GROMACS .gro file of C-alpha atoms in nm:
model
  288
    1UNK     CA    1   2.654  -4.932  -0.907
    2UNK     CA    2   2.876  -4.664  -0.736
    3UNK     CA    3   2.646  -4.624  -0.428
    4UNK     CA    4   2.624  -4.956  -0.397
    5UNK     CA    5   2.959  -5.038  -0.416
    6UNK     CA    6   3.011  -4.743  -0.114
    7UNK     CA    7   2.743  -4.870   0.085
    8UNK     CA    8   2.913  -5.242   0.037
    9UNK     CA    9   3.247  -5.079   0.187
   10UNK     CA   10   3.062  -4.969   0.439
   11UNK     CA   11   2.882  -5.274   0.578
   12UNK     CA   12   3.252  -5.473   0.503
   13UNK     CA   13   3.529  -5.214   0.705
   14UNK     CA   14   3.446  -5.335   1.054
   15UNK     CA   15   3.563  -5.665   0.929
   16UNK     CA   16   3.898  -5.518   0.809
   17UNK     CA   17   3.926  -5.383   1.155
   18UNK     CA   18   3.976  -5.730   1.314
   19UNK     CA   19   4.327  -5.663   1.522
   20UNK     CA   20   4.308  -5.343   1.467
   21UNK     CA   21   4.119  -5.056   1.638
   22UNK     CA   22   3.884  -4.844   1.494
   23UNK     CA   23   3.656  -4.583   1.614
   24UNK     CA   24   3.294  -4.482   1.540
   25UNK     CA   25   3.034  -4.212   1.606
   26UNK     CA   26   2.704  -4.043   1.524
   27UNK     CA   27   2.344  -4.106   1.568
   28UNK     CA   28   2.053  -4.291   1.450
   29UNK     CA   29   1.745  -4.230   1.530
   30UNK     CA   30   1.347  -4.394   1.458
   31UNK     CA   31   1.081  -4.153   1.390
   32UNK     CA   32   0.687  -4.117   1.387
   33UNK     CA   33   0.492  -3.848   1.299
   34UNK     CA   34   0.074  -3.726   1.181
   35UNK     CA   35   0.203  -3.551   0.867
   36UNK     CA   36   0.031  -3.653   0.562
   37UNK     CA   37  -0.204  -3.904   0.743
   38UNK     CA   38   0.102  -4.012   0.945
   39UNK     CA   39   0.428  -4.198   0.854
   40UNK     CA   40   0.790  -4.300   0.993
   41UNK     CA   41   1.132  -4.215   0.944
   42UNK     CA   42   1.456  -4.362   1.012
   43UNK     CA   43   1.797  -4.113   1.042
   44UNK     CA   44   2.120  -4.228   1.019
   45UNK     CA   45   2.457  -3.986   1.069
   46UNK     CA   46   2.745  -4.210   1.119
   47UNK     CA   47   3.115  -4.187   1.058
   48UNK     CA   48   3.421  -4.520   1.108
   49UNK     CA   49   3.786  -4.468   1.097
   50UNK     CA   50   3.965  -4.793   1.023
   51UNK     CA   51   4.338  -4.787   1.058
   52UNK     CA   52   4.541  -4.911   0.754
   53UNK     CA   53   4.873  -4.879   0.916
   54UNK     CA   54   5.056  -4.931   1.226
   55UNK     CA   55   5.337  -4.633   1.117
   56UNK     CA   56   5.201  -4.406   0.890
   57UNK     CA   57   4.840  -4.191   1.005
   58UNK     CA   58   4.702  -4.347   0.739
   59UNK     CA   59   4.287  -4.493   0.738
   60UNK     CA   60   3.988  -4.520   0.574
   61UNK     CA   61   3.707  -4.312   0.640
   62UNK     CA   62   3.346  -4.443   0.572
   63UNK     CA   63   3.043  -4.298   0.656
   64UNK     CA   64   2.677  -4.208   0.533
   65UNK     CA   65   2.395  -3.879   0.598
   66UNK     CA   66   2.037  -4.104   0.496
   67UNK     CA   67   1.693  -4.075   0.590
   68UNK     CA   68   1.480  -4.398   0.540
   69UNK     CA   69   1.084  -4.304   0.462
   70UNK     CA   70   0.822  -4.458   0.247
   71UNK     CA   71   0.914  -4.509  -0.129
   72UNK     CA   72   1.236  -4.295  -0.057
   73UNK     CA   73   1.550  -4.379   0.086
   74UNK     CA   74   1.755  -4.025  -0.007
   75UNK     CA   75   2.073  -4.072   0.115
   76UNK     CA   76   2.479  -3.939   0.153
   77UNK     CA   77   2.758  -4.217   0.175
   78UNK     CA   78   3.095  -4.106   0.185
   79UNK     CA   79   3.412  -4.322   0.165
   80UNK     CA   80   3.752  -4.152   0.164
   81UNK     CA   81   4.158  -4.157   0.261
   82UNK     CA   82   4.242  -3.997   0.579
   83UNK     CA   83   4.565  -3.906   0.610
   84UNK     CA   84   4.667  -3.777   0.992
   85UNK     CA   85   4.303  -3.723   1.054
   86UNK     CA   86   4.348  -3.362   0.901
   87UNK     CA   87   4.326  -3.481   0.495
   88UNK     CA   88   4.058  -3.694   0.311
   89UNK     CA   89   4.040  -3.786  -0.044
   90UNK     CA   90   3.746  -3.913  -0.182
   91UNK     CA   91   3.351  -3.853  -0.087
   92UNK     CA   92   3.415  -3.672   0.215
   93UNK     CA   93   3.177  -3.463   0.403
   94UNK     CA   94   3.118  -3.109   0.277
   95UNK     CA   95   3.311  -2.905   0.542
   96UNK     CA   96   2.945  -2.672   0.558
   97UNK     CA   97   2.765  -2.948   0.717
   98UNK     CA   98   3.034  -2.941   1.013
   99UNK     CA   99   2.851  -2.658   1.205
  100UNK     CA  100   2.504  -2.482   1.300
  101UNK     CA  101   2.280  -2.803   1.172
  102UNK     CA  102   1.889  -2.805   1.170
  103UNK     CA  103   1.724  -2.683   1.482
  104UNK     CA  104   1.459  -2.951   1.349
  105UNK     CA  105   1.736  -3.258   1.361
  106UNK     CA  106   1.640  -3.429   1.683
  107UNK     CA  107   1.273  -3.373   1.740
  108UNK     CA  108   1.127  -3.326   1.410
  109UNK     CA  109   1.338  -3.608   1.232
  110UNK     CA  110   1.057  -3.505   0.936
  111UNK     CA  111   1.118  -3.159   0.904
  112UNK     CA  112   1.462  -3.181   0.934
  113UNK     CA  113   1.431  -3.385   0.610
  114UNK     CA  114   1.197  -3.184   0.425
  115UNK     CA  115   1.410  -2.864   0.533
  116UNK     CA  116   1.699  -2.976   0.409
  117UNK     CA  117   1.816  -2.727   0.183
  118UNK     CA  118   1.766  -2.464   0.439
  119UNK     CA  119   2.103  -2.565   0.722
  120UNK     CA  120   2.280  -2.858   0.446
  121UNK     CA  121   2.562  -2.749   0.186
  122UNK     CA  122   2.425  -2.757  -0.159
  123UNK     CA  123   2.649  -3.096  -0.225
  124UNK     CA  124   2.471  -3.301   0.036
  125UNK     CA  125   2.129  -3.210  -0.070
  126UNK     CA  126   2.201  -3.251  -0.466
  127UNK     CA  127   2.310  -3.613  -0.345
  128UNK     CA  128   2.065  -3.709  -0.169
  129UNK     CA  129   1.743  -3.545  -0.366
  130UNK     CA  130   1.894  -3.601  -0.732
  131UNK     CA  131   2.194  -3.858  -0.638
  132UNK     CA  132   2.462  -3.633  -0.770
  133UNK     CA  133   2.762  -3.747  -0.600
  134UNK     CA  134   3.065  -3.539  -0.540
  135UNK     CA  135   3.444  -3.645  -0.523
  136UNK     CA  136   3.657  -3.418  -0.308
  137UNK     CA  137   3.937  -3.313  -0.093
  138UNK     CA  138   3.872  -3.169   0.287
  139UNK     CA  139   4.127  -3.027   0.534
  140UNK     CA  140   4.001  -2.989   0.939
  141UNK     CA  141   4.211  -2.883   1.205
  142UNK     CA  142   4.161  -2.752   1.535
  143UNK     CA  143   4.379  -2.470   1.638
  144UNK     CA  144   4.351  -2.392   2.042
  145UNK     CA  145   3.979  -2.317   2.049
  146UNK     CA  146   3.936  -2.259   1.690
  147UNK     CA  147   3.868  -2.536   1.482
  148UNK     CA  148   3.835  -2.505   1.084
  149UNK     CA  149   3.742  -2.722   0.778
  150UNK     CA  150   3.782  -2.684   0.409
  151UNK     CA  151   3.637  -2.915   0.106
  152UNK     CA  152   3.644  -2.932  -0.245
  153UNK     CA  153   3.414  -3.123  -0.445
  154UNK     CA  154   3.323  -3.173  -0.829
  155UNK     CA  155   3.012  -3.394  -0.933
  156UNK     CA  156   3.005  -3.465  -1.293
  157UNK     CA  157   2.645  -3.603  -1.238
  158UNK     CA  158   2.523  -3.288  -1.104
  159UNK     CA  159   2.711  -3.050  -1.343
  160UNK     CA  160   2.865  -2.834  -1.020
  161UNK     CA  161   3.156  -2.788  -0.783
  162UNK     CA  162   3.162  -2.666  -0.446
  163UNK     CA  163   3.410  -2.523  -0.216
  164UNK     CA  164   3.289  -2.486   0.097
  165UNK     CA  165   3.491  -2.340   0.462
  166UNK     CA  166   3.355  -2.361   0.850
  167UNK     CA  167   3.511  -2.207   1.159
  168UNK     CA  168   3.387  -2.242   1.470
  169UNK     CA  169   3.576  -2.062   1.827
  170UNK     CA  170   3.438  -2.235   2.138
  171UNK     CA  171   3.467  -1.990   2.427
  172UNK     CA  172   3.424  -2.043   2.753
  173UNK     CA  173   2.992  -2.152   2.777
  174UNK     CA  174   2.918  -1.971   2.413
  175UNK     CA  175   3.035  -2.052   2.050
  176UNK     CA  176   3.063  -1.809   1.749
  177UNK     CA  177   3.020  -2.035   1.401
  178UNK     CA  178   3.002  -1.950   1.050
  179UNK     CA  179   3.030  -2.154   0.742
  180UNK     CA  180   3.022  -2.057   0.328
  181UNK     CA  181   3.007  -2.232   0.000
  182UNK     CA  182   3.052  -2.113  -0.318
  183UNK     CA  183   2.904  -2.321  -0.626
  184UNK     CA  184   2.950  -2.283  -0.933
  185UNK     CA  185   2.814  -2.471  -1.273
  186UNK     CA  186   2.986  -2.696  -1.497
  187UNK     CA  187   3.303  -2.580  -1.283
  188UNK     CA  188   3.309  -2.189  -1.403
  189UNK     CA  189   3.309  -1.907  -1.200
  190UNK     CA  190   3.129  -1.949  -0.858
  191UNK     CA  191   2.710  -1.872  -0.941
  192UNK     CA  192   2.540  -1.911  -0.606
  193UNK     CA  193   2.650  -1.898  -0.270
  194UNK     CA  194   2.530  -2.075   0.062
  195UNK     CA  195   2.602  -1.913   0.401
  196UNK     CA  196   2.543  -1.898   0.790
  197UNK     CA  197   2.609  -1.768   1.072
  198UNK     CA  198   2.567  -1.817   1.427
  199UNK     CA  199   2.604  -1.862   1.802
  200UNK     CA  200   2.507  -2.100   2.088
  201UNK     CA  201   2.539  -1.959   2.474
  202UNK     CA  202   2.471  -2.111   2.856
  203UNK     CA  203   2.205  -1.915   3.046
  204UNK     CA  204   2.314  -2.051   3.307
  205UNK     CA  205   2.129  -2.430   3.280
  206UNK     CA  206   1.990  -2.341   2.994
  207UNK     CA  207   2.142  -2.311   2.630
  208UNK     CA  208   2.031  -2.044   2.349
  209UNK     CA  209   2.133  -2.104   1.997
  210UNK     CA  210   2.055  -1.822   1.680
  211UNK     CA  211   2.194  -1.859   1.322
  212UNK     CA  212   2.133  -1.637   1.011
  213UNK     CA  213   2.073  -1.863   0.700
  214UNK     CA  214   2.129  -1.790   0.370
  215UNK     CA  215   2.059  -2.100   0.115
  216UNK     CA  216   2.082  -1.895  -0.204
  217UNK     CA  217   2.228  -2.188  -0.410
  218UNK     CA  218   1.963  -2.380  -0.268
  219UNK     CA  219   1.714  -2.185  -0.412
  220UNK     CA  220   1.547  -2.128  -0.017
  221UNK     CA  221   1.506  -1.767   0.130
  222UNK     CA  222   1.701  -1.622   0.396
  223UNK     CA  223   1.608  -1.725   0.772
  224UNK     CA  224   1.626  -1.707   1.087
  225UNK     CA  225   1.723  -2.025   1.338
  226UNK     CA  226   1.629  -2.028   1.688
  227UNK     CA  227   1.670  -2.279   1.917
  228UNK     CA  228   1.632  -2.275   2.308
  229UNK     CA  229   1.676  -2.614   2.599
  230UNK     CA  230   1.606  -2.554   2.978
  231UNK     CA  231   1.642  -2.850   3.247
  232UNK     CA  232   1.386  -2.985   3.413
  233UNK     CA  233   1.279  -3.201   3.712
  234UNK     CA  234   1.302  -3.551   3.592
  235UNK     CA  235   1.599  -3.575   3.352
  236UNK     CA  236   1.368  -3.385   3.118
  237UNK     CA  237   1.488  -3.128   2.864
  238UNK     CA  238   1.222  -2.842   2.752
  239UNK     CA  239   1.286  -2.717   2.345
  240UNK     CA  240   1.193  -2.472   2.128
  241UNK     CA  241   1.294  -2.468   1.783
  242UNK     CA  242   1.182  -2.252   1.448
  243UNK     CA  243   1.289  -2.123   1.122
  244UNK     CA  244   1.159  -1.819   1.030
  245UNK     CA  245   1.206  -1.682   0.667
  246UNK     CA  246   1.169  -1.334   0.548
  247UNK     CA  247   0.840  -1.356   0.413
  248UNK     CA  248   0.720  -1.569   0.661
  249UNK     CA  249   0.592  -1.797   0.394
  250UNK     CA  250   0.781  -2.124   0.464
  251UNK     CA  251   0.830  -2.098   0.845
  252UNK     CA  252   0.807  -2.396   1.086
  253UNK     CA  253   0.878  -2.430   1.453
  254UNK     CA  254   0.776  -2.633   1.746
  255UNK     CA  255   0.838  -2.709   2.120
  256UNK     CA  256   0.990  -3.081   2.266
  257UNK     CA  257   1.052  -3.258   2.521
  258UNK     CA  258   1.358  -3.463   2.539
  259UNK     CA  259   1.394  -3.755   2.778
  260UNK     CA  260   1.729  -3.917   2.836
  261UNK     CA  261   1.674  -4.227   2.971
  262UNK     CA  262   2.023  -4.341   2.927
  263UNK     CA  263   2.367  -4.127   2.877
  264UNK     CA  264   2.345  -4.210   2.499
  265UNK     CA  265   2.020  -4.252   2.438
  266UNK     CA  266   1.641  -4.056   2.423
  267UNK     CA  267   1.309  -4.024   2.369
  268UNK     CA  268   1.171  -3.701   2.240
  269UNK     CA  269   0.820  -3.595   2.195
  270UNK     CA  270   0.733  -3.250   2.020
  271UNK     CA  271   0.501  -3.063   1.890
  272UNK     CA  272   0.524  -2.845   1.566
  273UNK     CA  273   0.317  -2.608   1.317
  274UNK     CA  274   0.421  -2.405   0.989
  275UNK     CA  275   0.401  -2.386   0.657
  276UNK     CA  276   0.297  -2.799   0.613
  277UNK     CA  277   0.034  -2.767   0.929
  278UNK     CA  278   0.080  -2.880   1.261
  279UNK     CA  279   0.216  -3.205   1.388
  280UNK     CA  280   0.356  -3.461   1.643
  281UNK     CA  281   0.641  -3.656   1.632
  282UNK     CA  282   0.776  -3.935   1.845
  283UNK     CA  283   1.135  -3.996   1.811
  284UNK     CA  284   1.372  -4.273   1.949
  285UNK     CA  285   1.734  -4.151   1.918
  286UNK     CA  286   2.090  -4.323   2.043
  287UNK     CA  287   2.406  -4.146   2.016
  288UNK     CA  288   2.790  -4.370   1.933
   0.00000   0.00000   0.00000
């Protein structure tokens, strides 16, 4: 009843907007791949603002995280108070999520999925695998080239809380980025602890992005994210992505090529092999 209610909000605020301006951004994206005797999946990663006042910053903040497959639709909405664009009350987005996401997230819509717990904060993946849904309270600013978030969330479904915090400094062509989040059981002291941290640099055309991963409350081993695009001739991007754990027992990685074939929209084609076998996936993604 809850998620459908959220999910009703959703569909209904661009109505409320009439008169009024709102904005909205993120991606979806369409999916095919040869795992498992081959399949499809749909991403969606969308945020709205609606204004609910003409003097005071105040709006309302609706949004969802979902991937649409075959006899599973796990899925993130959020719905919350923004006050200023700095405050948000309500199921707001963990503050982890807000940097260094899955190298896998635009090629290998798939992986990206089934990899989950390694780049997500423990709150998004307990509501989308077990649909434990967290209230909360998040704080973002951006100060000069530093820009920070902070949430706190409590789901009484999933028997945790979660406090989670993510700088990022963008320099001039790299970025340094790190995020934490502590979470603790039935709202004691803190128990597990997801963290990661990382950079992204030009190479001139190209771009080179590394993060250390560390998704102990997610019950995933430490590893290692590498990602890597160079130009080429014909509006073509070459990537290389992987995850490489300590053990080497659940690694994955793959090369793609990414085709824009509009400003805000493209066509990707990769390649990957790991720890679920090797694969190709064709992916259709536009941008807000």
């Amino acid at each position: 009843m809850f998620r459908s209610a959220l999910l009703a909000l959703t569909l209904l605020c661009p109505s409320l907007a009439v008169a009024q301006s709102f904005t909205f951004d993120g991606r979806v994206a369409l999916s095919a791949h040869d795992l498992d005797g081959g399949s499809s999946i749909g991403v969606i990663d969308v945020t709205g603002v609606v204004p609910l006042g003409r003097k005071a910053p105040l709006g309302f903040e609706f949004g969802a995280f979902a991937y649409a497959l075959t006899g599973k639709h796990p899925h993130e909405t959020y719905a919350a108070l923004v006050w200023n664009d700095r405050w948000r009350a309500g199921v707001v987005r963990p503050a982890y999520d807000s940097v260094l996401p899955s190298v896998f997230a635009r090629a290998a819509p798939y992986l990206a999925y089934e990899r989950a717990e390694y780049a997500r904060a423990h709150a998004t993946v307990e509501a989308m695998r077990h649909t434990a849904v967290p209230w909360g309270l998040s704080w973002r600013q951006s100060l000069g080239r530093t820009d920070v978030a902070v949430s706190l969330h409590d789901a009484s479904k999933g028997h945790f809380g979660a406090l989670s915090l993510a700088v990022a400094y963008n320099g001039e062509g790299w970025q340094l980025a790190a995020a934490i989040e502590a979470v603790s059981s039935d709202r004691h002291s803190i128990e597990r602890i997801n963290a990661k941290i990382g950079a992204r640099v030009d190479l001139g055309r190209a771009e080179l992005g590394i993060a250390y991963l560390h998704p102990d409350a997610n019950r995933r081993p430490d590893a290692l994210a590498l990602d890597l695009v160079v130009p080429v001739p014909g509006r073509l991007n070459l990537m290389a992505f992987g995850e490489f754990t300590a053990d080497g027992r659940d690694d994955a990685y793959g090369i793609a090529l990414d085709h824009a074939f509009r400003p805000d929209s493209s066509l990707l084609v990769a390649a990957t092999d790991g720890a679920r076998g090797r694969a190709f996936h064709l992916t259709l993604e536009h941008r807000f």
